């Protein structure tokens, strides 16, 4: 009797679940097909709007790069004084502005590394002192004719600009410099926002890692990623291809070969189709009730013992710091960093900790070191206890600022006259796995320890 009741309840629940799933599939399939057809019919026209927006700066950049006069003055730049060159390039760029009615045009010389604008020499390009110049040296070393970059001014959003850059070469293919034309970033943001509101879609422009380069919200730019569309190895062949994300959204993706960018238009199930969501909620309720009924029937005949596996603690009991389990939940130890929030990573441990533990209270030494480092880092990063006397720091700081803080940390620990620490510091590379970034910092820490400890070794 008990077995028959339990079996009957199980069969009823299974049938109910199957019917719910079938109905859910049919409804979502029909809604998705409708939304997909509507989205595809509109996305080509939407992309053409942006293509036309980008065409003007690209055309101006190409025209300037092909100008024989510009090529000559770049070739003869070393024959003139800095002041003479500044005047020549200023006059040239102002003539371009008058001819094309285009305000944002710059020239970057490969020979002198001067960045010329319509107002004169803007700066001397040096990626060692200004990390924002890194794209220039990368572009110089490549063979691609165009690239695009986004500059965000933290103090004045009106100065934030989308730059379209073209290589300048002479008739023999000799690289002479870069011409850079720009569109105000806020203008593109407003255009994206206007189209999103009109068509009820989400628009992103990304690089080949999924890093968002253009978005309707400035805070998302170079701070978020769109990774689901890059799950296949042939994503560079996307030509308005349909990518299903889940039952509630899908994307149309187009690869922009000239810029090595991706145009991603994502559509979500229309909120007006609330009946579908209501059905889903009712179905979910039926499922919960069915499970409850089955549980009650079984409970009438025998007791059920449940064993719960507790989630490993994510806080270190001694220091109160987040531990390795917290880090795994946050990023996944073998994954990649999915944010540009953290700029550098440090690994440190206590020098000769075993000997220190034998001659003094090891826990007291650990707590003392942790207090010093947390007081220094504060809101500029995160400190984690990795295991034993090994710790990890995620810095929201540049390498230079992080290095200064690490040296100060070593100094303060030494002044406590208890122990000393060795630190390995590396710049976080989003193209590398978390494991690779960690091992690079750990290797630096090992070298610091081999050199006598009580110091910092960095990239």
GROMACS .gro file of N, CA, C and O in nm, residues 202-207 209-227 230 337-341 430:
model
  128
  202UNK      N    1   1.959   4.589  -2.634
  202UNK     CA    2   2.084   4.631  -2.572
  202UNK      C    3   2.194   4.627  -2.676
  202UNK      O    4   2.208   4.528  -2.748
  203UNK      N    5   2.273   4.735  -2.685
  203UNK     CA    6   2.378   4.744  -2.786
  203UNK      C    7   2.513   4.759  -2.717
  203UNK      O    8   2.529   4.840  -2.625
  204UNK      N    9   2.610   4.680  -2.763
  204UNK     CA   10   2.749   4.692  -2.718
  204UNK      C   11   2.842   4.684  -2.837
  204UNK      O   12   2.812   4.620  -2.936
  205UNK      N   13   2.955   4.752  -2.825
  205UNK     CA   14   3.069   4.727  -2.913
  205UNK      C   15   3.179   4.672  -2.823
  205UNK      O   16   3.209   4.729  -2.718
  206UNK      N   17   3.238   4.557  -2.862
  206UNK     CA   18   3.338   4.493  -2.777
  206UNK      C   19   3.464   4.461  -2.858
  206UNK      O   20   3.463   4.466  -2.982
  207UNK      N   21   3.571   4.425  -2.784
  207UNK     CA   22   3.690   4.372  -2.852
  207UNK      C   23   3.678   4.221  -2.861
  207UNK      O   24   3.572   4.164  -2.827
  209UNK      N   25   3.790   3.992  -2.685
  209UNK     CA   26   3.782   3.919  -2.558
  209UNK      C   27   3.646   3.939  -2.491
  209UNK      O   28   3.621   3.882  -2.386
  210UNK      N   29   3.561   4.022  -2.553
  210UNK     CA   30   3.432   4.052  -2.495
  210UNK      C   31   3.431   4.176  -2.408
  210UNK      O   32   3.326   4.213  -2.353
  211UNK      N   33   3.545   4.243  -2.394
  211UNK     CA   34   3.551   4.365  -2.313
  211UNK      C   35   3.469   4.475  -2.381
  211UNK      O   36   3.489   4.505  -2.499
  212UNK      N   37   3.377   4.534  -2.306
  212UNK     CA   38   3.288   4.636  -2.361
  212UNK      C   39   3.365   4.766  -2.385
  212UNK      O   40   3.426   4.822  -2.294
  213UNK      N   41   3.360   4.815  -2.512
  213UNK     CA   42   3.428   4.938  -2.550
  213UNK      C   43   3.331   5.054  -2.568
  213UNK      O   44   3.368   5.169  -2.547
  214UNK      N   45   3.207   5.024  -2.608
  214UNK     CA   46   3.104   5.127  -2.620
  214UNK      C   47   2.975   5.071  -2.563
  214UNK      O   48   2.939   4.956  -2.589
  215UNK      N   49   2.905   5.157  -2.487
  215UNK     CA   50   2.783   5.114  -2.420
  215UNK      C   51   2.699   5.239  -2.395
  215UNK      O   52   2.749   5.352  -2.404
  216UNK      N   53   2.572   5.218  -2.361
  216UNK     CA   54   2.486   5.334  -2.332
  216UNK      C   55   2.514   5.393  -2.195
  216UNK      O   56   2.462   5.499  -2.162
  217UNK      N   57   2.596   5.325  -2.114
  217UNK     CA   58   2.635   5.378  -1.983
  217UNK      C   59   2.787   5.382  -1.975
  217UNK      O   60   2.854   5.279  -1.991
  218UNK      N   61   2.842   5.500  -1.948
  218UNK     CA   62   2.987   5.517  -1.950
  218UNK      C   63   3.057   5.428  -1.847
  218UNK      O   64   3.167   5.380  -1.872
  219UNK      N   65   2.989   5.402  -1.732
  219UNK     CA   66   3.055   5.323  -1.629
  219UNK      C   67   3.077   5.178  -1.672
  219UNK      O   68   3.158   5.106  -1.613
  220UNK      N   69   3.005   5.131  -1.775
  220UNK     CA   70   3.024   4.994  -1.824
  220UNK      C   71   3.143   4.983  -1.919
  220UNK      O   72   3.194   4.874  -1.941
  221UNK      N   73   3.185   5.094  -1.976
  221UNK     CA   74   3.290   5.092  -2.078
  221UNK      C   75   3.423   5.052  -2.014
  221UNK      O   76   3.465   5.110  -1.914
  222UNK      N   77   3.488   4.952  -2.074
  222UNK     CA   78   3.614   4.889  -2.029
  222UNK      C   79   3.608   4.843  -1.884
  222UNK      O   80   3.710   4.824  -1.820
  223UNK      N   81   3.486   4.822  -1.832
  223UNK     CA   82   3.470   4.770  -1.697
  223UNK      C   83   3.387   4.642  -1.692
  223UNK      O   84   3.383   4.576  -1.589
  224UNK      N   85   3.318   4.608  -1.802
  224UNK     CA   86   3.236   4.488  -1.806
  224UNK      C   87   3.270   4.407  -1.931
  224UNK      O   88   3.333   4.458  -2.025
  225UNK      N   89   3.227   4.282  -1.931
  225UNK     CA   90   3.255   4.194  -2.044
  225UNK      C   91   3.127   4.128  -2.093
  225UNK      O   92   3.032   4.107  -2.016
  226UNK      N   93   3.126   4.095  -2.222
  226UNK     CA   94   3.019   4.016  -2.282
  226UNK      C   95   3.088   3.891  -2.335
  226UNK      O   96   3.152   3.895  -2.440
  227UNK      N   97   3.078   3.780  -2.262
  227UNK     CA   98   3.158   3.662  -2.295
  227UNK      C   99   3.081   3.552  -2.367
  227UNK      O  100   3.142   3.469  -2.434
  230UNK      N  101   3.149   3.463  -2.740
  230UNK     CA  102   3.283   3.422  -2.782
  230UNK      C  103   3.315   3.279  -2.739
  230UNK      O  104   3.428   3.244  -2.711
  337UNK      N  105   4.013   3.694  -1.476
  337UNK     CA  106   3.955   3.809  -1.411
  337UNK      C  107   3.847   3.867  -1.502
  337UNK      O  108   3.871   3.894  -1.619
  338UNK      N  109   3.726   3.886  -1.448
  338UNK     CA  110   3.615   3.936  -1.529
  338UNK      C  111   3.585   4.082  -1.502
  338UNK      O  112   3.476   4.130  -1.526
  339UNK      N  113   3.684   4.152  -1.449
  339UNK     CA  114   3.669   4.295  -1.422
  339UNK      C  115   3.803   4.364  -1.434
  339UNK      O  116   3.907   4.301  -1.413
  340UNK      N  117   3.800   4.491  -1.469
  340UNK     CA  118   3.924   4.569  -1.475
  340UNK      C  119   3.945   4.648  -1.346
  340UNK      O  120   4.029   4.736  -1.341
  341UNK      N  121   3.867   4.614  -1.243
  341UNK     CA  122   3.878   4.686  -1.116
  341UNK      C  123   4.016   4.670  -1.055
  341UNK      O  124   4.075   4.764  -1.003
  430UNK      N  125   4.461   4.077  -1.820
  430UNK     CA  126   4.330   4.017  -1.839
  430UNK      C  127   4.334   3.905  -1.940
  430UNK      O  128   4.248   3.817  -1.941
   0.00000   0.00000   0.00000
